[in-house]
Coordinates of C-alpha atoms and ligand atoms in Angstrom, one line a residue:
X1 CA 13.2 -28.6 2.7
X2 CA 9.7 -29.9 2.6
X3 CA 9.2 -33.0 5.1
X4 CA 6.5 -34.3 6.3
X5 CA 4.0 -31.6 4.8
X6 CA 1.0 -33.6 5.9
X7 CA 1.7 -33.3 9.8
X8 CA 2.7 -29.4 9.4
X9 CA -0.5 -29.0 7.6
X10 CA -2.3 -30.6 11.0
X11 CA -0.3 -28.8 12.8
X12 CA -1.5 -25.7 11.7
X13 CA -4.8 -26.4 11.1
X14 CA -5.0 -27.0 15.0
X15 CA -2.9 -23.8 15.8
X16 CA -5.2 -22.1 13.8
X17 CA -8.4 -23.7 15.4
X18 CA -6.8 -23.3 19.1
X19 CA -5.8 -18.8 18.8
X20 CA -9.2 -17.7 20.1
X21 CA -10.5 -14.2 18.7
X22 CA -10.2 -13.0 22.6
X23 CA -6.1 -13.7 22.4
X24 CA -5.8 -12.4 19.0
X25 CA -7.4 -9.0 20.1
X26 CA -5.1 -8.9 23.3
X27 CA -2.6 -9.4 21.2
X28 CA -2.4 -5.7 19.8
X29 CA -1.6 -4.5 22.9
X30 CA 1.9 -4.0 24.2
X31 CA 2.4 -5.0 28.4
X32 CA 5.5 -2.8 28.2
X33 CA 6.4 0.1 30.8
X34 CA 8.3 2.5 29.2
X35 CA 11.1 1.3 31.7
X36 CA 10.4 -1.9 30.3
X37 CA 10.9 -0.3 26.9
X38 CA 13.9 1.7 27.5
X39 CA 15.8 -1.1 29.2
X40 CA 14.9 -3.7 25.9
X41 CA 15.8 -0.6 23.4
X42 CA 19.1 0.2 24.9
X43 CA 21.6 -1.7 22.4
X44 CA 20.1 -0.6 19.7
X45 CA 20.1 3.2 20.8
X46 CA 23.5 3.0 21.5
X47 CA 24.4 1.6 18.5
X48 CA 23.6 4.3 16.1
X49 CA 25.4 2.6 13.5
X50 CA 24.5 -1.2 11.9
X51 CA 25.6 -3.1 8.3
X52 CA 22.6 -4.0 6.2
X53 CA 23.2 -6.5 3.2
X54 CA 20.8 -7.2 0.6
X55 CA 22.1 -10.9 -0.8
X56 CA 20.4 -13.6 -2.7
X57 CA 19.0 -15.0 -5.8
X58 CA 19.1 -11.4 -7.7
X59 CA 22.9 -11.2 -6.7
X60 CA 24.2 -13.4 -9.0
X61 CA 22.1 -11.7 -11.9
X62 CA 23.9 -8.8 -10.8
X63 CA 21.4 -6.6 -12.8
X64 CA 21.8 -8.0 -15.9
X65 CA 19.2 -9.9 -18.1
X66 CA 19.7 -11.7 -21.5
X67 CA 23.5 -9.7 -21.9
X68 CA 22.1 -6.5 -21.1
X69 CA 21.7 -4.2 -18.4
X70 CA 18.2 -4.1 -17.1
X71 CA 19.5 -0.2 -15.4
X72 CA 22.5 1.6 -14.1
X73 CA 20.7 3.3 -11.3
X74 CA 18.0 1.5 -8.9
X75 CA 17.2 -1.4 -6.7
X76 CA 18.2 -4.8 -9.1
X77 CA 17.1 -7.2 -6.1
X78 CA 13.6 -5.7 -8.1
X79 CA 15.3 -7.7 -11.4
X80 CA 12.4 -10.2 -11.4
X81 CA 9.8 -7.3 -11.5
X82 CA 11.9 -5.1 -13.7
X83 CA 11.9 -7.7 -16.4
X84 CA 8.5 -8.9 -15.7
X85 CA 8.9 -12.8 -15.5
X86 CA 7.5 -15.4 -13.9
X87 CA 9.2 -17.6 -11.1
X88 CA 10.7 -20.0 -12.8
X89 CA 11.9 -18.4 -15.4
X90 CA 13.6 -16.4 -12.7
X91 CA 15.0 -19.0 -10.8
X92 CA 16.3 -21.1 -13.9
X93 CA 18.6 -18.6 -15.0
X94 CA 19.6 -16.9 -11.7
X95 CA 20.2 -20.4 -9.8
X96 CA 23.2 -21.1 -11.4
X97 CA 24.3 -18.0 -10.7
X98 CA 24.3 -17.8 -7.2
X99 CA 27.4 -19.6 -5.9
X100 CA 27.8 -18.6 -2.3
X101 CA 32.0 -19.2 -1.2
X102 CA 32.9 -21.1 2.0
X103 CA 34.0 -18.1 4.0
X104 CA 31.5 -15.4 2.5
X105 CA 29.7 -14.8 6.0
X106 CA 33.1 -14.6 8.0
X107 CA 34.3 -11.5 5.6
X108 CA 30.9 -10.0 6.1
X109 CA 30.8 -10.0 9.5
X110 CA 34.7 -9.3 9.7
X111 CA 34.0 -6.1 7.3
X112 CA 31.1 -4.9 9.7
X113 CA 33.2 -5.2 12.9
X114 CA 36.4 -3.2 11.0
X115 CA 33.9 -0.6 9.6
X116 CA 32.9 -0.4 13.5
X117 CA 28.7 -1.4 13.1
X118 CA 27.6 -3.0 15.8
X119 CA 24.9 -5.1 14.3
X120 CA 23.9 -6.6 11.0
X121 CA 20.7 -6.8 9.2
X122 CA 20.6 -9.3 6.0
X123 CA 18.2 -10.5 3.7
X124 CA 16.9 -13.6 4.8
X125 CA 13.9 -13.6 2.4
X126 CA 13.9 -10.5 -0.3
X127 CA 10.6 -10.4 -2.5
X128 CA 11.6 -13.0 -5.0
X129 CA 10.7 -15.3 -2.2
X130 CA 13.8 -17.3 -1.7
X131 CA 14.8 -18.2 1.5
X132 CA 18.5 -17.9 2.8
X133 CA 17.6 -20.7 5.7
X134 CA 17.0 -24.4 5.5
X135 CA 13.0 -24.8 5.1
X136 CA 10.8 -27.2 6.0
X137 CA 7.8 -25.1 4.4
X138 CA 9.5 -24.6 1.3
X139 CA 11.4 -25.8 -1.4
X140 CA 12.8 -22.4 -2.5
X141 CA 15.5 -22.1 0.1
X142 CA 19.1 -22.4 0.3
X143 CA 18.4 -26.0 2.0
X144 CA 16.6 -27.2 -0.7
X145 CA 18.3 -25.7 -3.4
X146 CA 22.4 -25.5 -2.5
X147 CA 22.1 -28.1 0.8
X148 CA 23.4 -25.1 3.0
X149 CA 21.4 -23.1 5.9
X150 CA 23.0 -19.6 4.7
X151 CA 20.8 -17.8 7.8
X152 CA 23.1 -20.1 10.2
X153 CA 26.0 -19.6 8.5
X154 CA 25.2 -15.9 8.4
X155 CA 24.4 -15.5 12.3
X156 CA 27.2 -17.4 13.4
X157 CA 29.6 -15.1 11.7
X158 CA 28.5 -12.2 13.1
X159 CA 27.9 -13.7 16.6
X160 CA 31.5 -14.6 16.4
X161 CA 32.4 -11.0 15.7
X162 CA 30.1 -9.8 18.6
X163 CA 27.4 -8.3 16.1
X164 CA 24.5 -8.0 17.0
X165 CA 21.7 -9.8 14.3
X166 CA 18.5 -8.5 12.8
X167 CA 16.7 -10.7 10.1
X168 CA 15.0 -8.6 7.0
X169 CA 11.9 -10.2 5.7
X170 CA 9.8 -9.7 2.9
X171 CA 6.5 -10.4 3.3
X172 CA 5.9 -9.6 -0.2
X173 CA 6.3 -12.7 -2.1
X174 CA 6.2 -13.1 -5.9
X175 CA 7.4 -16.9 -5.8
X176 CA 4.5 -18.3 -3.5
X177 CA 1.4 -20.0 -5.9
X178 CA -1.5 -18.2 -3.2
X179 CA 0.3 -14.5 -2.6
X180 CA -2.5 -13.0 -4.2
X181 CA -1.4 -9.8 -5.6
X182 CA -4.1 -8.7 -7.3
X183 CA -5.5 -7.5 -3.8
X184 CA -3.1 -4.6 -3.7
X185 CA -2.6 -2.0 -6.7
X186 CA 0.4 -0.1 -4.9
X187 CA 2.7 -3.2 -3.8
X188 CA 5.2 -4.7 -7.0
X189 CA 4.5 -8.0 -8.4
X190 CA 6.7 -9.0 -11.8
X191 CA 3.1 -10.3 -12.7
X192 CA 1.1 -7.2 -11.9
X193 CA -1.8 -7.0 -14.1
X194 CA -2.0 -10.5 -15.3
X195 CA -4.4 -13.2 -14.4
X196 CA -3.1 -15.5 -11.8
X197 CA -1.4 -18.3 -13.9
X198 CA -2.5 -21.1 -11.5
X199 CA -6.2 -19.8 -11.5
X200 CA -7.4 -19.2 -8.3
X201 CA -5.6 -18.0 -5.1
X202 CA -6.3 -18.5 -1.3
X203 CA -4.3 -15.8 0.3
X204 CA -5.0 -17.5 3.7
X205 CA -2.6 -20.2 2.4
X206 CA 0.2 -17.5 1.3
X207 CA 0.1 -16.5 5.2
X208 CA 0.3 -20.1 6.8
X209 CA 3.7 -20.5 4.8
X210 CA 4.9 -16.9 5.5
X211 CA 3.8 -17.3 9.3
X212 CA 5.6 -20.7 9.4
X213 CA 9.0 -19.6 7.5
X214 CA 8.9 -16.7 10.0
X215 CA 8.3 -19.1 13.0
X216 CA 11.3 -21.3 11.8
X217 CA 14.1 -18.3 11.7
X218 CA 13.2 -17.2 15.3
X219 CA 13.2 -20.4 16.6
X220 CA 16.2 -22.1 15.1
X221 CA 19.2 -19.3 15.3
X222 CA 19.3 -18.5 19.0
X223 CA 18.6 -14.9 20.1
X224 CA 17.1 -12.7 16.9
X225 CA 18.1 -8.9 17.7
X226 CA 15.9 -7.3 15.2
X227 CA 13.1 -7.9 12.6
X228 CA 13.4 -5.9 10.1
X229 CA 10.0 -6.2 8.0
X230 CA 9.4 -4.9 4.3
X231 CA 7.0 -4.2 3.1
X232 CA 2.5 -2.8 2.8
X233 CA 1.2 -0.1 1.3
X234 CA -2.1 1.7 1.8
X235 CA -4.2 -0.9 -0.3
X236 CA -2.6 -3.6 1.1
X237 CA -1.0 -3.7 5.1
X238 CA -1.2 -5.0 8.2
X239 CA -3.7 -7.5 9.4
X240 CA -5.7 -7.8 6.2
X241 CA -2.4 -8.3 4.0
X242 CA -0.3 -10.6 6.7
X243 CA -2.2 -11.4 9.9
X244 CA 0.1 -8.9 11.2
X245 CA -0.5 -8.5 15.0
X246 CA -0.5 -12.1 15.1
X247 CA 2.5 -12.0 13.1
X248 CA 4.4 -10.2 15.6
X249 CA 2.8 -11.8 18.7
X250 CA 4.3 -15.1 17.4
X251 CA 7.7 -13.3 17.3
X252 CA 7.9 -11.9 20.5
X253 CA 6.6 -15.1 22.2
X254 CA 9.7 -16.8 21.0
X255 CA 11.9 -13.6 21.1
X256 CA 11.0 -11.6 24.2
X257 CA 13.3 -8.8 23.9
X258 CA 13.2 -8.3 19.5
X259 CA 13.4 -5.3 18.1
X260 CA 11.0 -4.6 14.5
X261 CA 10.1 -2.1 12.4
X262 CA 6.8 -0.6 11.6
X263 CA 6.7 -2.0 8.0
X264 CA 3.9 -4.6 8.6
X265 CA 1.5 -1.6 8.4
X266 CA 1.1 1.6 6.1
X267 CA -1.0 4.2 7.9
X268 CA -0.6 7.7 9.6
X269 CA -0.8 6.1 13.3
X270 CA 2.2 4.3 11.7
X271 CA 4.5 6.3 11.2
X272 CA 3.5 6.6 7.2
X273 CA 1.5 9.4 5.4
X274 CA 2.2 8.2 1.7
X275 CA 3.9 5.8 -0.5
X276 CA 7.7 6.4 -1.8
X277 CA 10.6 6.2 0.4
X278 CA 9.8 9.5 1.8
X279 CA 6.5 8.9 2.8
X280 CA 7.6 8.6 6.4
X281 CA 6.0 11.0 9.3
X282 CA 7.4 11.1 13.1
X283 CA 4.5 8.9 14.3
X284 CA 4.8 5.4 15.8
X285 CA 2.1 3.4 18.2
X286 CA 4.3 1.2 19.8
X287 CA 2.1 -1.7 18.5
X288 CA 3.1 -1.2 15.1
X289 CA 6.6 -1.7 15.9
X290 CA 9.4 0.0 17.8
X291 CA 11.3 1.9 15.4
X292 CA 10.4 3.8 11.7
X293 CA 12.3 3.4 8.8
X294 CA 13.1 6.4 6.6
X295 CA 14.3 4.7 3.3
X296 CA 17.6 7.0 1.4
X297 CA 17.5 10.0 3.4
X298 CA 18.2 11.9 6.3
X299 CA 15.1 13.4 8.0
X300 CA 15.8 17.6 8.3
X301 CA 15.2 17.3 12.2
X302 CA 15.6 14.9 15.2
X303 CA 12.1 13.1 16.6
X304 CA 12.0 13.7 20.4
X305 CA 10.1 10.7 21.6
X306 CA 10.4 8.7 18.1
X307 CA 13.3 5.9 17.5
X308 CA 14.3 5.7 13.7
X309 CA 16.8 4.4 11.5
X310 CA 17.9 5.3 8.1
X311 CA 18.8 3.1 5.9
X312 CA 20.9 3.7 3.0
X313 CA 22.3 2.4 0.0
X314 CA 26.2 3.1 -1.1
X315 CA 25.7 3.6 -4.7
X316 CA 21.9 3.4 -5.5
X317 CA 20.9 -0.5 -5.6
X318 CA 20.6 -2.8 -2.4
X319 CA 21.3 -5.7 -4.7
X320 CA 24.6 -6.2 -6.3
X321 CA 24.7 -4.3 -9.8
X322 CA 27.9 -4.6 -12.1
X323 CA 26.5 -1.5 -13.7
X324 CA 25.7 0.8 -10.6
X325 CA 28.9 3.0 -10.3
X326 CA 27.8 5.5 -8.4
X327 CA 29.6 5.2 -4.8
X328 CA 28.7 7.8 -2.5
X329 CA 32.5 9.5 -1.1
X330 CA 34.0 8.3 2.0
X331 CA 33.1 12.4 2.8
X332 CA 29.0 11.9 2.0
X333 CA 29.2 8.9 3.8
X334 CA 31.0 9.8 7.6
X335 CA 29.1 12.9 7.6
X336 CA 25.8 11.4 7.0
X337 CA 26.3 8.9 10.3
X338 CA 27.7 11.8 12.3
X339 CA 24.6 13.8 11.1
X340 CA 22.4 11.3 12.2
X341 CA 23.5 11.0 15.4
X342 CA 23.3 14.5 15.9
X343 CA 19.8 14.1 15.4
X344 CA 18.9 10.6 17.7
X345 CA 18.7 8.2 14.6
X346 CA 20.5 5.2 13.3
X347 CA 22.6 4.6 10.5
X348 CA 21.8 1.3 8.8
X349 CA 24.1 1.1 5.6
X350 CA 24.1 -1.4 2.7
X351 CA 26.2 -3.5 1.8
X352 CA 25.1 -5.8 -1.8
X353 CA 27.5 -8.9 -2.2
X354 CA 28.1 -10.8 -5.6
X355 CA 26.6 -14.2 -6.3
X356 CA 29.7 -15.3 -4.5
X357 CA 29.0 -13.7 -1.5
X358 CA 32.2 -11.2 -2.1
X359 CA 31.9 -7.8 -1.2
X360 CA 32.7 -4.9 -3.9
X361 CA 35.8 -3.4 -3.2
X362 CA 34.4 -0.1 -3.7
X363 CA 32.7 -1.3 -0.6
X364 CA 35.2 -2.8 1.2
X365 CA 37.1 0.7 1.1
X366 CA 34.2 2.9 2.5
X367 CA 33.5 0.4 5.2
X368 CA 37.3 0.9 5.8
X369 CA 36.8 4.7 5.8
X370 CA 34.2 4.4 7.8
X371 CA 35.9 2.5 10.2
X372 CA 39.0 4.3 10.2
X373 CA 36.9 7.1 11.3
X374 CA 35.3 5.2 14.1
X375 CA 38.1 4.2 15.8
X376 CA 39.5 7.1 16.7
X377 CA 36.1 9.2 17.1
X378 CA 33.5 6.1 17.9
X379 CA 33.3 7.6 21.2
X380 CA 31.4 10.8 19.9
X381 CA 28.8 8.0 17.9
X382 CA 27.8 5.3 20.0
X383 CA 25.5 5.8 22.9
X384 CA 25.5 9.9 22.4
X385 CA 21.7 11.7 22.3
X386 CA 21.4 14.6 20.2
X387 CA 22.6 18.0 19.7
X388 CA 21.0 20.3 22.1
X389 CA 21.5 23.0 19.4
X390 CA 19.0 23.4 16.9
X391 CA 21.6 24.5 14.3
X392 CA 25.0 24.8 14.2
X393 CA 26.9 26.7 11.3
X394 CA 30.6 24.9 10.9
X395 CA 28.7 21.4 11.6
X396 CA 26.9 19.3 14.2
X397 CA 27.1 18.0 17.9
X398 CA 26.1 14.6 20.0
X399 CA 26.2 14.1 23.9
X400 CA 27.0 11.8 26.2
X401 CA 26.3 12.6 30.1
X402 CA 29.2 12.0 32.3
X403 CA 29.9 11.4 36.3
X404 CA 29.4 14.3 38.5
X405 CA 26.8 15.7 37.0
X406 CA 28.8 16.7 33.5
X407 CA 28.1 16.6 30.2
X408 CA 30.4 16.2 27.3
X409 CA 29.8 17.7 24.0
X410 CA 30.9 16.4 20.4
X411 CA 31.6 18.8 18.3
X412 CA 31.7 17.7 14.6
X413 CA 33.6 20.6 12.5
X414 CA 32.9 19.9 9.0
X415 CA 33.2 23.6 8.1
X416 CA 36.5 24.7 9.8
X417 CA 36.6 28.0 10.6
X418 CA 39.6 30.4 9.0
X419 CA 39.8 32.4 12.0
X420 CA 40.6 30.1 14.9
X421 CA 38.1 30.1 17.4
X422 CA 35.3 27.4 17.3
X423 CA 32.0 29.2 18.4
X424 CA 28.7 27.6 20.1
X425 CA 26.0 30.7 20.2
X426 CA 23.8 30.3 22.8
X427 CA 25.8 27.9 25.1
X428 CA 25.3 29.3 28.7
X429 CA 27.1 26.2 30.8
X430 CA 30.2 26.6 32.5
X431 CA 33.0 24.7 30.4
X432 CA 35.4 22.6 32.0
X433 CA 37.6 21.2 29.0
X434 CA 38.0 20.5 25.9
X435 CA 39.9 17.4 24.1
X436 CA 40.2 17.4 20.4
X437 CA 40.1 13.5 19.8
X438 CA 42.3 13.2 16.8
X439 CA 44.9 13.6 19.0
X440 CA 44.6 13.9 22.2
X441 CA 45.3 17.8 21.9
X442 CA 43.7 20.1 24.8
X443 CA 42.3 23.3 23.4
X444 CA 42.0 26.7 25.4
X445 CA 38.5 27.1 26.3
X446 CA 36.5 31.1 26.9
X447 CA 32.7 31.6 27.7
X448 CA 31.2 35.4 28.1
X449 CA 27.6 36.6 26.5
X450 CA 25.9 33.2 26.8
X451 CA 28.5 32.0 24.0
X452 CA 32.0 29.4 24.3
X453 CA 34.8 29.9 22.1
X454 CA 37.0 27.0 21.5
X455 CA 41.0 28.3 20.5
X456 CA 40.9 25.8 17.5
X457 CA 44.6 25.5 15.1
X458 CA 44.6 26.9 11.7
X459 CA 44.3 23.7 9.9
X460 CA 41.7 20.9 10.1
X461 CA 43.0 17.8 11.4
X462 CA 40.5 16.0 10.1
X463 CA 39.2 17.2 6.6
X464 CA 36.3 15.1 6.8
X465 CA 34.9 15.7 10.5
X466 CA 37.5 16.6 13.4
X467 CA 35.8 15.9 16.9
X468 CA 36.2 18.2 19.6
X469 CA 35.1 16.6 23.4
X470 CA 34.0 19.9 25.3
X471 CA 33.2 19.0 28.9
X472 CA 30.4 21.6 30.7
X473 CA 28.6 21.1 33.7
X474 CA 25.6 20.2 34.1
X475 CA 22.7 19.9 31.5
X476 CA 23.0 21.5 28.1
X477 CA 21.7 25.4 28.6
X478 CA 21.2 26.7 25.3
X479 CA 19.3 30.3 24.3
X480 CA 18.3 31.6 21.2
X481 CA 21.0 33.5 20.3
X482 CA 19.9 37.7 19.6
Ligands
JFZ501 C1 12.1 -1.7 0.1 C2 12.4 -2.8 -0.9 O1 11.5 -2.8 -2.0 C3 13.8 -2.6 -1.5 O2 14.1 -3.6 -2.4 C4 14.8 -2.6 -0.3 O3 14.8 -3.8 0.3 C5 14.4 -1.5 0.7 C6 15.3 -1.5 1.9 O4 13.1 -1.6 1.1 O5 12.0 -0.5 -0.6 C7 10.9 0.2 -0.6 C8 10.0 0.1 0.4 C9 8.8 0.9 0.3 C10 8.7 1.8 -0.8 C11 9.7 1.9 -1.7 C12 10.8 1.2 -1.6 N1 7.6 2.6 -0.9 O6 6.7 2.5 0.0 O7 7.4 3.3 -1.8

């Protein structure tokens, strides 16, 4: 809600005059130790496994436009873009439309503890420009427009459910009358190619108003966990496009200990080789942000060195889409955290809600699965490294150290063998144990010619993935098998 517009303007005009071109070079640099580092990254390591929900203005639209479906397959939180219209065209017809229930937050955050994440990342502002929070810089926000602060309502769900919170932000805007997007060929604008319909733009402006919504969500909802940024591109990034080193100064004056991507920028030294969502490269100077973002897929190798998170849709849109039927299986979608893990990443999965806030139930069930899964094997997810083993045939390991010096292995059998004996080539550490966690079950354990066999049963408990807990001592020895 916009009050007293004339003072903020002051306001920032001063700001603006007072951040000396000495601070804002200083700025780039991080005063971290990797200690330091370590110590403010640990939650989020541990994790390994968070709810992302894509949820606003777009939802309600629910990918179709004037009767008709605008797609079956791809991202429909692009619907303004996809159908090429201006803002208030936009907003007219999906307005009405979105109609957010009394409870929605409560079964979001309820659905992400069950499915056993252990943070959420939402929407607050997706590209359309309309902001979840109450706004005093804008009058397209849920304050202005439905008399709610949707951000609060959102946080203090999952706070209540002991979630951790991370606040996605688009600093692409295709509502804002300055976003000059003209000055980029790569990024999407529904009015790409078009003269600007209000004449001239300052982009300066487009970044006091982006600056100051940003500055309102970590200042007014307690601790922020994460900032998950979206998005630049080559022609357009960093502090050219959004004053970005400020940007995240600003942040993590207010929010010492924040977590945020590396989407701010679009370089090599970045983390980013190309455009497309696989356009990703092991890379990241810390002062482009603490963790990369590889966008649909599962990189073929761990990063040594690197933290990352994939994120991942569960049919093919982020936004809700009554037409989008294709839901990944409960199999694709287990196996792709566990596979993750093996290789040091996070699993950020998506979650798009209706207009009404309401989950799909073809969500609802996976997060279930999911979750099912967790609760008996969480232990071989969160706060495991990964697999010593470069490859493993039946499936894929984690590791956890343990007191005196052990270290306990995960096995993951996706594959299970016919011949009952689980073997890890290459494995030269004395065993102690092993636990199969499905139930409880001790398994007979052999080593000779740098190898362990496992006396496995005939059938798979777990068709899926069945975890087997193999204690060894010491640090993981493993040769290249002849
Ligand atoms: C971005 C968004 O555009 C999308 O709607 C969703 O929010 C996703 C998580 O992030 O997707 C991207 C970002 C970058 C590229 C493509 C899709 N890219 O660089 O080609």
């Amino acid at each position: 809600m916009k009050v007293n517009i004339m003072k903020t303007v002051a306001a920032a005009i001063l700001a603006a005059m007072m951040i000396s071109p000495v601070v804002r070079a200083a700025s780039q640099e991080i005063n971290e130790t990797k200690e330091q580092r370590d110590a403010r990254m640990a939650w989020w390591r541990d994790a390994r496994f968070g709810m992302f929900v894509h949820w606003g203005l777009y939802s309600g639209l629910a990918g179709t436009w004037d009767g008709k479906p605008v797609g079956t397959k791809g991202g429909m939180e692009w619907i303004q873009q996809r159908v090429k219209v201006d803002t208030d065209t936009y907003a007219k017809r999906a307005i009405p439309l979105f109609k957010p229930s009394p409870d929605f937050a409560r079964e979001w955050a309820k659905l992400a503890r069950e499915a056993g994440c252990r943070y959420i990342v939402f929407t607050t502002k997706h590209h359309d420009g309309f902001a979840l929070h109450n706004s005093r810089v804008s009058d397209y926000d849920a304050g202005s427009v439905l008399n709610r602060d949707l951000v609060k309502e959102i946080v203090d769900a999952a706070r209540a459910e002991g979630l951790r919170v991370g606040f996605y932000h688009s600093v692409i805007d295709w509502h804002h009358d300055q976003y000059e997007y003209a000055r980029s060929k790569q990024l999407p604008h529904p009015l790409k190619g078009k003269p600007y319909p209000n004449g001239e733009r300052t982009h300066a402006k487009y970044l006091d108003y982006l600056h100051g919504e940003v500055n309102e969500l970590v200042s007014n909802y307690g601790v922020v966990d994460v900032l998950w940024w979206d998005y630049s591109a080559q022609d357009f990034q960093g502090d050219e496009a959004w004053k970005a080193f400020e940007l995240m100064q600003k942040v993590r004056e207010k929010q010492p200990a924040i977590i945020m991507n590396n989407r701010l920028f679009r370089s090599q030294e970045a983390g980013w080789s190309s455009m497309g969502t696989a356009g990703y490269i092991p890379r990241l100077d810390p002062k482009h942000g603490d963790f990369i973002t590889p966008e649909q897929h599962i990189p073929a190798t761990g990063m040594p060195g690197i933290d990352w998170e994939t994120c991942m849709t569960l049919n093919t849109t982020w936004g809700y889409s009554e037409h989008d039927k294709a839901w990944k299986s409960d199999e694709t979608l287990i196996r792709n955290l566990i596979d993750i893990a093996s290789k040091g990443g996070n699993y950020l999965l998506n979650i798009g809600p209706k207009g009404d806030g309401s989950v799909p139930e073809e969500s609802i069930k996976s997060m279930h699965a999911i979750g099912a899964w967790m609760k008996i094997n969480g232990e071989s997810i969160y706060g495991t490294s990964a697999s010593p083993f470069e490859k493993l045939t039946w499936g894929r390991c984690t590791q956890k150290s343990q007191a005196g010096g052990k270290t306990r292995l995960y096995l993951h059998v996706f594959d299970w063998p016919t011949d009952k004996t689980l073997v890890l080539p290459g494995l030269v550490n004395k065993p102690a144990k092993a636990v199969m966690l499905t139930d409880s079950r001790s398994l007979n354990v052999t080593t000779c010619d740098n190898r362990v066999t496992i006396a496995i049963p005939v059938e798979a408990p777990d068709k899926i993935a069945t975890v087997i807990a193999l204690d060894i001592e010491g640090l993981p020895k493993v040769i290249k098998p002849q």
